[in-house]
Tab-separated table of C-alpha atoms in Angstrom:
chain	number	residue	atom	x	y	z
A	79	UNK	CA	-198.095	46.405	123.706
A	80	UNK	CA	-200.200	47.647	120.793
A	81	UNK	CA	-203.363	47.596	122.886
A	82	UNK	CA	-201.895	49.819	125.595
A	83	UNK	CA	-200.680	52.273	122.952
A	84	UNK	CA	-204.213	52.380	121.540
A	85	UNK	CA	-205.669	53.169	124.972
A	86	UNK	CA	-203.055	55.867	125.446
A	87	UNK	CA	-203.770	57.419	122.049
A	88	UNK	CA	-207.523	57.395	122.679
A	89	UNK	CA	-207.143	58.523	126.310
A	90	UNK	CA	-209.382	55.675	127.479
A	91	UNK	CA	-209.249	53.056	130.220
A	92	UNK	CA	-210.911	50.313	128.185
A	93	UNK	CA	-212.368	49.501	124.762
A	94	UNK	CA	-215.836	48.143	124.107
A	95	UNK	CA	-214.526	45.993	121.252
A	96	UNK	CA	-211.001	45.044	120.154
A	97	UNK	CA	-210.450	43.245	116.856
A	98	UNK	CA	-207.633	41.392	115.151
A	99	UNK	CA	-207.659	43.341	111.896
A	100	UNK	CA	-205.783	40.954	109.608
A	101	UNK	CA	-205.095	37.353	110.672
A	102	UNK	CA	-201.598	37.714	109.221
A	103	UNK	CA	-198.075	37.397	110.567
A	104	UNK	CA	-194.896	39.046	109.312
A	105	UNK	CA	-191.326	38.506	110.422
A	106	UNK	CA	-190.080	40.889	113.102
A	107	UNK	CA	-188.671	44.069	111.635
A	108	UNK	CA	-190.483	43.719	108.316
A	109	UNK	CA	-191.104	46.999	106.515
A	110	UNK	CA	-194.143	47.073	104.271
A	111	UNK	CA	-195.788	43.886	103.045
A	112	UNK	CA	-193.681	41.558	100.935
A	113	UNK	CA	-194.270	37.848	100.193
A	114	UNK	CA	-190.921	36.852	101.663
A	115	UNK	CA	-191.838	38.475	104.987
A	116	UNK	CA	-194.838	36.229	105.678
A	117	UNK	CA	-194.335	33.560	108.326
A	118	UNK	CA	-196.804	30.851	109.426
A	119	UNK	CA	-199.875	32.319	111.088
A	120	UNK	CA	-200.319	31.513	114.776
A	121	UNK	CA	-203.863	32.683	115.445
A	122	UNK	CA	-204.322	30.576	118.639
A	123	UNK	CA	-201.407	32.302	120.390
A	124	UNK	CA	-202.642	35.731	119.345
A	125	UNK	CA	-206.129	34.819	120.509
A	126	UNK	CA	-204.825	33.851	123.950
A	127	UNK	CA	-203.438	37.379	124.231
A	128	UNK	CA	-206.848	38.725	123.201
A	129	UNK	CA	-208.504	36.567	125.865
A	130	UNK	CA	-206.115	38.002	128.460
A	131	UNK	CA	-207.251	41.499	127.485
A	132	UNK	CA	-210.854	40.400	127.907
A	133	UNK	CA	-210.074	38.887	131.322
A	134	UNK	CA	-208.480	42.176	132.399
A	135	UNK	CA	-211.676	44.070	131.444
A	136	UNK	CA	-209.585	46.379	129.272
A	137	UNK	CA	-211.398	44.947	126.254
A	138	UNK	CA	-215.071	44.352	126.982
A	139	UNK	CA	-215.450	42.241	123.821
A	140	UNK	CA	-212.977	40.722	121.352
A	141	UNK	CA	-213.258	39.673	117.732
A	142	UNK	CA	-211.501	39.174	114.428
A	143	UNK	CA	-211.694	40.591	110.896
A	144	UNK	CA	-211.170	39.186	107.414
A	145	UNK	CA	-211.337	35.521	108.310
A	146	UNK	CA	-212.789	32.613	106.351
A	147	UNK	CA	-215.347	30.126	107.631
A	148	UNK	CA	-212.715	27.405	107.963
A	149	UNK	CA	-210.246	29.580	109.838
A	150	UNK	CA	-213.029	30.807	112.125
A	151	UNK	CA	-213.980	27.210	112.835
A	152	UNK	CA	-210.368	26.393	113.660
A	153	UNK	CA	-210.270	29.345	116.050
A	154	UNK	CA	-213.499	28.341	117.779
A	155	UNK	CA	-212.071	24.866	118.344
A	156	UNK	CA	-209.300	26.270	120.553
A	157	UNK	CA	-210.814	29.495	121.914
A	158	UNK	CA	-211.668	29.704	125.601
A	159	UNK	CA	-213.596	32.899	124.891
A	160	UNK	CA	-215.191	32.858	121.431
A	161	UNK	CA	-215.054	35.983	119.271
A	162	UNK	CA	-218.046	38.231	119.835
A	163	UNK	CA	-217.728	39.767	116.377
A	164	UNK	CA	-216.435	38.780	112.968
A	165	UNK	CA	-215.972	41.785	110.700
A	166	UNK	CA	-215.732	41.270	106.933
A	167	UNK	CA	-216.699	43.006	103.717
A	168	UNK	CA	-220.401	42.323	103.222
A	169	UNK	CA	-223.003	43.772	100.869
A	170	UNK	CA	-225.720	42.503	98.507
A	171	UNK	CA	-223.166	41.593	95.826
A	172	UNK	CA	-220.973	39.746	98.334
A	173	UNK	CA	-223.366	38.373	100.928
A	174	UNK	CA	-220.948	36.078	102.775
A	175	UNK	CA	-223.659	33.415	102.903
A	176	UNK	CA	-221.525	30.546	104.167
A	177	UNK	CA	-219.728	32.650	106.768
A	178	UNK	CA	-222.953	34.372	107.842
A	179	UNK	CA	-224.753	31.084	108.429
A	180	UNK	CA	-221.779	29.682	110.324
A	181	UNK	CA	-221.548	32.773	112.544
A	182	UNK	CA	-225.269	32.576	113.276
A	183	UNK	CA	-224.973	28.915	114.266
A	184	UNK	CA	-222.156	29.772	116.684
A	185	UNK	CA	-223.661	32.931	118.162
A	186	UNK	CA	-221.035	35.208	116.611
A	187	UNK	CA	-222.192	38.617	115.366
A	188	UNK	CA	-221.318	39.494	111.766
A	189	UNK	CA	-220.314	43.099	111.153
A	190	UNK	CA	-220.110	44.260	107.548
A	191	UNK	CA	-217.640	46.845	106.359
A	192	UNK	CA	-217.833	48.347	102.854
A	193	UNK	CA	-221.627	47.760	102.875
A	194	UNK	CA	-221.887	50.010	99.815
A	195	UNK	CA	-219.034	48.275	98.000
A	196	UNK	CA	-216.720	51.288	98.466
A	197	UNK	CA	-217.870	53.288	95.426
A	198	UNK	CA	-215.386	55.820	94.123
A	199	UNK	CA	-212.272	53.946	95.203
A	200	UNK	CA	-209.684	52.513	92.851
A	201	UNK	CA	-209.632	49.166	94.606
A	202	UNK	CA	-213.236	47.993	94.546
A	203	UNK	CA	-215.059	47.423	91.273
A	204	UNK	CA	-218.222	45.628	92.325
A	205	UNK	CA	-220.671	48.443	91.384
A	206	UNK	CA	-222.987	47.488	94.238
A	207	UNK	CA	-225.054	50.651	93.984
A	208	UNK	CA	-225.674	50.137	90.268
A	209	UNK	CA	-226.991	46.592	90.560
A	210	UNK	CA	-230.461	46.373	88.949
A	211	UNK	CA	-232.077	44.748	91.996
A	212	UNK	CA	-230.842	47.533	94.264
A	213	UNK	CA	-231.679	50.325	91.830
A	214	UNK	CA	-235.181	48.974	91.156
A	215	UNK	CA	-235.879	48.482	94.864
A	216	UNK	CA	-234.726	52.021	95.603
A	217	UNK	CA	-237.018	53.445	92.919
A	218	UNK	CA	-240.027	51.523	94.229
A	219	UNK	CA	-239.438	52.604	97.823
A	220	UNK	CA	-238.428	56.189	97.124
A	221	UNK	CA	-235.001	55.622	98.661
A	222	UNK	CA	-231.447	55.827	97.367
A	223	UNK	CA	-229.474	52.721	96.330
A	224	UNK	CA	-227.132	53.347	99.262
A	225	UNK	CA	-230.026	53.338	101.721
A	226	UNK	CA	-231.359	50.112	100.231
A	227	UNK	CA	-227.953	48.420	100.481
A	228	UNK	CA	-227.620	49.466	104.123
A	229	UNK	CA	-231.177	48.441	104.953
A	230	UNK	CA	-230.544	45.021	103.389
A	231	UNK	CA	-227.648	44.503	105.793
A	232	UNK	CA	-229.708	45.519	108.807
A	233	UNK	CA	-232.552	43.203	107.822
A	234	UNK	CA	-230.040	40.388	107.418
A	235	UNK	CA	-229.050	40.954	111.049
A	236	UNK	CA	-225.651	42.531	110.417
A	237	UNK	CA	-224.255	45.723	111.769
A	238	UNK	CA	-223.204	47.898	108.831
A	239	UNK	CA	-220.238	50.255	108.708
A	240	UNK	CA	-220.582	52.821	105.915
A	241	UNK	CA	-217.919	55.482	105.566
A	242	UNK	CA	-218.315	58.991	104.195
A	243	UNK	CA	-216.910	62.474	104.691
A	244	UNK	CA	-219.865	64.050	102.879
A	245	UNK	CA	-222.391	65.535	105.316
A	246	UNK	CA	-225.439	64.908	103.135
A	247	UNK	CA	-224.435	61.298	102.550
A	248	UNK	CA	-223.841	60.751	106.247
A	249	UNK	CA	-227.382	61.982	106.937
A	250	UNK	CA	-228.677	59.782	104.119
A	251	UNK	CA	-226.926	56.760	105.607
A	252	UNK	CA	-228.652	57.322	108.953
A	253	UNK	CA	-232.106	57.324	107.384
A	254	UNK	CA	-232.479	53.545	107.326
A	255	UNK	CA	-234.197	52.697	110.614
A	256	UNK	CA	-237.855	53.685	110.244
A	257	UNK	CA	-238.687	51.678	107.119
A	258	UNK	CA	-238.010	48.230	105.714
A	259	UNK	CA	-237.687	46.397	102.420
A	260	UNK	CA	-240.929	44.414	101.840
A	261	UNK	CA	-240.614	40.632	101.743
A	262	UNK	CA	-241.330	40.330	98.014
A	263	UNK	CA	-238.546	42.760	97.143
A	264	UNK	CA	-236.211	41.454	99.836
A	265	UNK	CA	-236.437	37.935	98.389
A	266	UNK	CA	-234.913	39.172	95.135
A	267	UNK	CA	-231.633	39.932	96.896
A	268	UNK	CA	-230.990	36.229	97.450
A	269	UNK	CA	-230.907	35.790	93.666
A	270	UNK	CA	-228.087	38.278	93.099
A	271	UNK	CA	-225.002	36.675	91.556
A	272	UNK	CA	-222.138	36.833	94.027
A	273	UNK	CA	-218.789	38.209	92.943
A	274	UNK	CA	-216.166	40.398	94.529
A	275	UNK	CA	-213.131	41.451	92.582
A	276	UNK	CA	-210.215	43.614	93.569
A	277	UNK	CA	-208.755	45.545	90.644
A	278	UNK	CA	-205.145	46.654	90.707
A	279	UNK	CA	-203.146	48.467	88.057
A	280	UNK	CA	-199.999	47.198	89.749
A	281	UNK	CA	-199.473	44.534	92.389
A	282	UNK	CA	-200.683	46.307	95.504
A	283	UNK	CA	-199.491	44.954	98.908
A	284	UNK	CA	-203.085	44.349	99.969
A	285	UNK	CA	-203.463	41.960	97.037
A	286	UNK	CA	-200.842	39.772	98.665
A	287	UNK	CA	-203.010	39.516	101.757
A	288	UNK	CA	-206.100	38.603	99.775
A	289	UNK	CA	-204.263	36.011	97.722
A	290	UNK	CA	-202.654	34.610	100.849
A	291	UNK	CA	-205.885	34.133	102.784
A	292	UNK	CA	-208.932	34.166	100.574
A	293	UNK	CA	-208.415	33.914	96.844
A	294	UNK	CA	-209.756	31.021	94.840
A	295	UNK	CA	-208.422	32.199	91.519
A	296	UNK	CA	-205.922	34.775	90.353
A	297	UNK	CA	-206.101	36.048	86.795
A	298	UNK	CA	-203.219	38.208	85.580
A	299	UNK	CA	-202.096	39.861	82.403
A	300	UNK	CA	-199.206	42.285	82.044
A	301	UNK	CA	-199.876	44.976	84.664
A	302	UNK	CA	-203.519	44.242	85.488
A	303	UNK	CA	-204.451	41.860	88.300
A	304	UNK	CA	-207.874	40.603	89.354
A	305	UNK	CA	-208.297	38.710	92.608
A	306	UNK	CA	-211.531	36.809	93.244
A	307	UNK	CA	-212.001	36.878	96.995
A	308	UNK	CA	-215.563	35.575	97.174
A	309	UNK	CA	-215.856	32.520	99.369
A	310	UNK	CA	-217.793	29.746	97.683
A	311	UNK	CA	-221.104	29.020	99.374
């Protein structure tokens, strides 16, 4: 079982939190991610296995990543043990308003990965840290745009999961707990236009996942693909 292998690799007896990373299903023996390898998703059966791990105390909490509001609602309808955490991309330019409000109403914690919009990667092109609202707020508070983006998430009630291998940036990311964004500036974040686009020079396997689960529109031309993954609020 994948879970037991994880415990073995980590040399642990239990995990505090175990997540379904992608609510996807591929045929047995599939290599890589190809459209023809997708089979109907059976989240309820997978969730029963997650519940068994929770019952065994090997997983102290269970959750799911990259799931839409509708699919989360479907899961809650059949779950004996509801997910403790839903983990999705979340930042000021993709605030996950509909999903966030639904999670709050159901007592599910929202955890936001890519809270800075993954600057410097080839995949993400949202320019979160260059948004005028974030830049202006940072200048007024004497903070960096990254700190403002992280603080926004904390004040929204999320946990935030920034990633960096740069020591100075790691320290910068930790400096978000002893100050806050004032209400007048914080209110401006709700006015930010929401858009999240994935930019591929060629058809990347991860695009298939986003199209399969989340996309509302796919725009293509020659070798450039844009996938709009923002859930409509």
